[in-house]
Structures are given as C-alpha cells and as structure tokens.
mmCIF file of C-alpha atoms in Angstrom:
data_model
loop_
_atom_site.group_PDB
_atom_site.id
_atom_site.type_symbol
_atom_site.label_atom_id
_atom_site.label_comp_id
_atom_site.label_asym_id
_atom_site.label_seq_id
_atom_site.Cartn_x
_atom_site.Cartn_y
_atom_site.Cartn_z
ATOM 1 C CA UNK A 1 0.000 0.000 0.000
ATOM 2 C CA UNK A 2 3.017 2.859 0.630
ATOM 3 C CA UNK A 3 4.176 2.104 -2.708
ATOM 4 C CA UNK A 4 1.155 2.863 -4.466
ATOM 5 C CA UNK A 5 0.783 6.168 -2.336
ATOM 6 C CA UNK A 6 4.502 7.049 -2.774
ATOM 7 C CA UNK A 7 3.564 6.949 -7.098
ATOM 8 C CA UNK A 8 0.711 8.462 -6.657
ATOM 9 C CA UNK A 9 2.387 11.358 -4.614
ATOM 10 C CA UNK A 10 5.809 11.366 -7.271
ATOM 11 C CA UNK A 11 2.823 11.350 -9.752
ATOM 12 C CA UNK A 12 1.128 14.692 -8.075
ATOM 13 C CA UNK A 13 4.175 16.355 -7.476
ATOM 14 C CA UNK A 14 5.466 15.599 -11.226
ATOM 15 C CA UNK A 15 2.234 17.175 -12.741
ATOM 16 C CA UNK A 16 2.943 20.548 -10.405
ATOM 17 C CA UNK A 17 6.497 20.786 -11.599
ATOM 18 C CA UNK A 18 5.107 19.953 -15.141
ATOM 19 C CA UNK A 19 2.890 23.659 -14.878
ATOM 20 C CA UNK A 20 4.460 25.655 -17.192
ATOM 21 C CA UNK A 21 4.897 29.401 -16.560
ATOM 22 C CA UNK A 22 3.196 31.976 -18.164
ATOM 23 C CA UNK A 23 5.348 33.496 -21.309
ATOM 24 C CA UNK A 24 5.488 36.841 -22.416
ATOM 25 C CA UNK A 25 4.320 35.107 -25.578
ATOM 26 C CA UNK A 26 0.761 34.443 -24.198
ATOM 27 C CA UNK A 27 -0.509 37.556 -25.017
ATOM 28 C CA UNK A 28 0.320 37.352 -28.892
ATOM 29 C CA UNK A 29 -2.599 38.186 -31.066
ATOM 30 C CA UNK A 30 -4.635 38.669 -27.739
ATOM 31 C CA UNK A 31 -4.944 42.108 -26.955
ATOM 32 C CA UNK A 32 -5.182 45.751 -28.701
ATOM 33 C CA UNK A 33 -3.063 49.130 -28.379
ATOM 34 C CA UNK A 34 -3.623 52.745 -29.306
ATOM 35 C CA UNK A 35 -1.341 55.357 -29.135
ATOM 36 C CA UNK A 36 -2.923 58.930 -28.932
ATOM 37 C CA UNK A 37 -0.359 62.234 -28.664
ATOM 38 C CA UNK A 38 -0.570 65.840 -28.050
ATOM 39 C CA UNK A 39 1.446 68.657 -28.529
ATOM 40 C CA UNK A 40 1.043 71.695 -26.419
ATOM 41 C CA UNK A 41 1.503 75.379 -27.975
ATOM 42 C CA UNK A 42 5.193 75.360 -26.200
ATOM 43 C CA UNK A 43 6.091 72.297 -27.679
ATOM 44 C CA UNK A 44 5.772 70.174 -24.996
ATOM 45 C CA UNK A 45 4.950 66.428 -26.436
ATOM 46 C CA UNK A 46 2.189 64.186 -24.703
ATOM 47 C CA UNK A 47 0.962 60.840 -25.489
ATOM 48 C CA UNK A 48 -1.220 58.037 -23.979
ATOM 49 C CA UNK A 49 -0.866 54.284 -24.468
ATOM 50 C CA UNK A 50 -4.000 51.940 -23.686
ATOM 51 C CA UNK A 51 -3.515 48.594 -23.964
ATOM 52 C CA UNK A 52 -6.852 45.907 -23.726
ATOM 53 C CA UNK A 53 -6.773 41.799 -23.828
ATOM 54 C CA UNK A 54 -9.099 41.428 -26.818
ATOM 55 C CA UNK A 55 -12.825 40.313 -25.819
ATOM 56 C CA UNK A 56 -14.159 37.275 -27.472
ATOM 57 C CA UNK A 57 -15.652 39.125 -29.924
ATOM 58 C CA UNK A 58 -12.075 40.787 -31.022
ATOM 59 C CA UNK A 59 -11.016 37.146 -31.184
ATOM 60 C CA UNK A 60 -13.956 36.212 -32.769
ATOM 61 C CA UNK A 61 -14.091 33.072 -30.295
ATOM 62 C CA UNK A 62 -16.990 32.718 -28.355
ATOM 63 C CA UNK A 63 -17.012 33.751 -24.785
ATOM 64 C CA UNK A 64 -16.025 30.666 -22.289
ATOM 65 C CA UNK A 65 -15.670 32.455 -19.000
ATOM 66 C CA UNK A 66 -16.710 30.041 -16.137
ATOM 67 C CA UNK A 67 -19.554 30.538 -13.843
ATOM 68 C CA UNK A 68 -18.296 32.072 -10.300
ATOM 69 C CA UNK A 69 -17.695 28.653 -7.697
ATOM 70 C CA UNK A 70 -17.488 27.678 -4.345
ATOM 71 C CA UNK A 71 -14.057 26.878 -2.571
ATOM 72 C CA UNK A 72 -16.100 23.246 -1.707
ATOM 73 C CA UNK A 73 -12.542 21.215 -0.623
ATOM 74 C CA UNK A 74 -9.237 21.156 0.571
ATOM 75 C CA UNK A 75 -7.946 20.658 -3.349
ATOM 76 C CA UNK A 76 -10.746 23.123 -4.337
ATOM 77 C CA UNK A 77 -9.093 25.815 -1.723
ATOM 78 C CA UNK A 78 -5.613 24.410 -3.253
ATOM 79 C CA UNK A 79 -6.545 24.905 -6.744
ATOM 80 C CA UNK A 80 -7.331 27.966 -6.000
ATOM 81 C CA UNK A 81 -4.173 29.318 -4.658
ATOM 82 C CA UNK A 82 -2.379 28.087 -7.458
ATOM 83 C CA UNK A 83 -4.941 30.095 -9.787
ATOM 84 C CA UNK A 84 -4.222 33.102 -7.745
ATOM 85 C CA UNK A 85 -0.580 33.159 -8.254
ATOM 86 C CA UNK A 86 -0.642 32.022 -11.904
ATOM 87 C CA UNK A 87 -3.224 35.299 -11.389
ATOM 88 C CA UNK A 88 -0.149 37.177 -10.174
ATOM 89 C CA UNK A 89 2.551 36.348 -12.699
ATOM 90 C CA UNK A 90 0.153 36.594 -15.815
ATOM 91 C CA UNK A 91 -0.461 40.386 -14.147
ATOM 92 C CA UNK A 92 3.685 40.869 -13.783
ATOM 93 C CA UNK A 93 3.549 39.709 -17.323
ATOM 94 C CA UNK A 94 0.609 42.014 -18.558
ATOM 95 C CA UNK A 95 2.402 44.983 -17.504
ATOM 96 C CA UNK A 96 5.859 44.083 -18.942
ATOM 97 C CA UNK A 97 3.619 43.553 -22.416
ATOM 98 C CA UNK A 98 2.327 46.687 -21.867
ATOM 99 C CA UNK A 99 6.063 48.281 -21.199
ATOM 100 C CA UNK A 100 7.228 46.323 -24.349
ATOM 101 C CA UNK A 101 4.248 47.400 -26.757
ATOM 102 C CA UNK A 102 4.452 51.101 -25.597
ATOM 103 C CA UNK A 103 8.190 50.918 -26.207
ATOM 104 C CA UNK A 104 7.803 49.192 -29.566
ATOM 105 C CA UNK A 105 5.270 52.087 -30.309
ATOM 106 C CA UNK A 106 7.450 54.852 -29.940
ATOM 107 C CA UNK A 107 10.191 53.194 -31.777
ATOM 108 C CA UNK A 108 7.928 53.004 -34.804
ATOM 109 C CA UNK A 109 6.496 55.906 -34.878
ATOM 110 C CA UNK A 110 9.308 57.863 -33.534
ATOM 111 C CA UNK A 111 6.741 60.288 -31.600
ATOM 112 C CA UNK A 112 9.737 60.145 -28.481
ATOM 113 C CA UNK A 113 13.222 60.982 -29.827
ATOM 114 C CA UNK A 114 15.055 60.691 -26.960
ATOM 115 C CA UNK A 115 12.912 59.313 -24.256
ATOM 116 C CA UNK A 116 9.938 59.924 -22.069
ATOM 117 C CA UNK A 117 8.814 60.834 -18.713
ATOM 118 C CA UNK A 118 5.867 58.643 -17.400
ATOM 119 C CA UNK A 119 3.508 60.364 -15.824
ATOM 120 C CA UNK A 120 0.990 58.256 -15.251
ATOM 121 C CA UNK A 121 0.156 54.410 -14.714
ATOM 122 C CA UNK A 122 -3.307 52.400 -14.722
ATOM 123 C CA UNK A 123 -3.053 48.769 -14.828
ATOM 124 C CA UNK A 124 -5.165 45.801 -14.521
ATOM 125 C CA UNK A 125 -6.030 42.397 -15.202
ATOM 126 C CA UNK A 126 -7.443 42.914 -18.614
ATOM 127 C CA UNK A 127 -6.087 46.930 -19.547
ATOM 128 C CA UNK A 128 -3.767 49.742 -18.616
ATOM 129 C CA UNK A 129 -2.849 53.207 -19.507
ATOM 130 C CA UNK A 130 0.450 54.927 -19.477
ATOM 131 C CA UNK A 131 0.440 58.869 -19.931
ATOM 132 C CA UNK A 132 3.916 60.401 -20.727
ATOM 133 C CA UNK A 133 5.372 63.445 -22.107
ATOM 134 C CA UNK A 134 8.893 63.097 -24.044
ATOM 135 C CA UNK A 135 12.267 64.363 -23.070
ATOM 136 C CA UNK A 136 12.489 66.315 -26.542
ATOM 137 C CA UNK A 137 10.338 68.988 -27.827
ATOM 138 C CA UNK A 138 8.331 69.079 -30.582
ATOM 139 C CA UNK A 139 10.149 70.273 -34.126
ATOM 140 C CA UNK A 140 8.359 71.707 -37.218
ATOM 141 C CA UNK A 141 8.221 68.007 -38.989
ATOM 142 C CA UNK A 142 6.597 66.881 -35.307
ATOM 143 C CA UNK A 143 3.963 69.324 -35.791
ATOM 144 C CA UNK A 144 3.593 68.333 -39.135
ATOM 145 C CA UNK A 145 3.531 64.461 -38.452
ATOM 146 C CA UNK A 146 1.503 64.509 -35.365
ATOM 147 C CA UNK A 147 -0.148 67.824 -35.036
ATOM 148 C CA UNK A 148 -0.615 71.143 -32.984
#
C-alpha cells in the first residue's frame, strides 16, 4: 500500500512541476493598443498608451468564461491558490507587455526621440494606460507628423 501512495504522490508532485509558466508570448494576437499624442503650444509632447486583452468578440471566439464557484474542498481551496498566483505572474507579465508594446510604439512611430517621462500608470487584469510626455520637444516636422 506505501508504494502505491509514494507513485501516486511522485505522480502529483510531477504534474505541479510539469505547470508551465506563463510566457510573455501568451498575449500574442490577444490584446489591442492605441497610441494617442498631443502637442502643447510650447512644444511640450504628450501621449497616452491603452492597452486591452481582446474580448471574445475581437477574437472572434466565443465567450467561455466560467460561472463564479465555491471553494467546496481542501484541493478546491488548493486549486485555488495556485490560480491566484498564476493570477499574479500573468499580471507581472501584462504589464511588462504593456512596457514592451508602448516601447515598440514609440520606436515606430518615432513620436519620443530621446525618451519619455511617465507620468501616469493604470493597470489591470485585462487593460492599462500609461500617460507620458517626451524628453524632446516638438520640431516643425513633429507638428507636421503629429499635429498642434
């Protein structure tokens, strides 16, 4: 009888090391960005970054989201815990995505020359915000590219 509950426990503990972390990858194809700027009459340079995990409907996949349940065990309260912290990390992950698209953003559209000032955060499970202002005015061809 101990042998059988020493594979089944090797068994357990194999499938918990076996839970794969969540990859900065995850979020590929699964959410949407806009990038809005502003320049002020002294040149100053604004911008806001939103970032949103695409709804089903963005996906076109039809919505799955599981009813709201009852902690009804010990493995229930377990399972739980472990959702919480995969919770956690796909959050840590959500807001280096966010970091990495805003970032990406800039580069492309060269809106930041030398670097930006964050001014403001937001950031949650499924969206966040980032307000900045650049480090570098705005020139004539910024005004022409971007606007007054």
């Amino acid at each position: 009888m101990s042998k059988i509950s020493l594979i089944i426990c090797s068994l357990i503990l194999l499938s918990a090391c076996s839970a794969s972390e969540p990859d900065p990858m995850d979020f590929a194809g699964q959410f949407r960005d806009a990038f809005s700027t502003q320049i002020k009459g002294n040149g100053i340079k604004l911008f806001v970054y939103k970032a949103k995990l695409a709804t089903a409907l963005d996906r076109s996949i039809p919505g799955d989201a599981p009813p709201e349940r009852r902690i009804r065990s010990k493995q229930d309260f377990q399972s739980y815990q472990i959702e919480q912290r995969d919770a956690e990390k796909r959050l840590e992950l959500w807001h280096q995505q966010i970091d990495l698209g805003l970032r990406k953003t800039i580069e492309m559209n060269g809106y930041c020359k030398t670097g930006f000032i964050e001014l403001s955060r937001y950031v949650e499970t499924e969206r966040g915000e980032i307000r900045g202002e650049c480090n570098d005015g705005a020139t004539a061809e910024d005004m022409k590219k971007f606007g007054a």
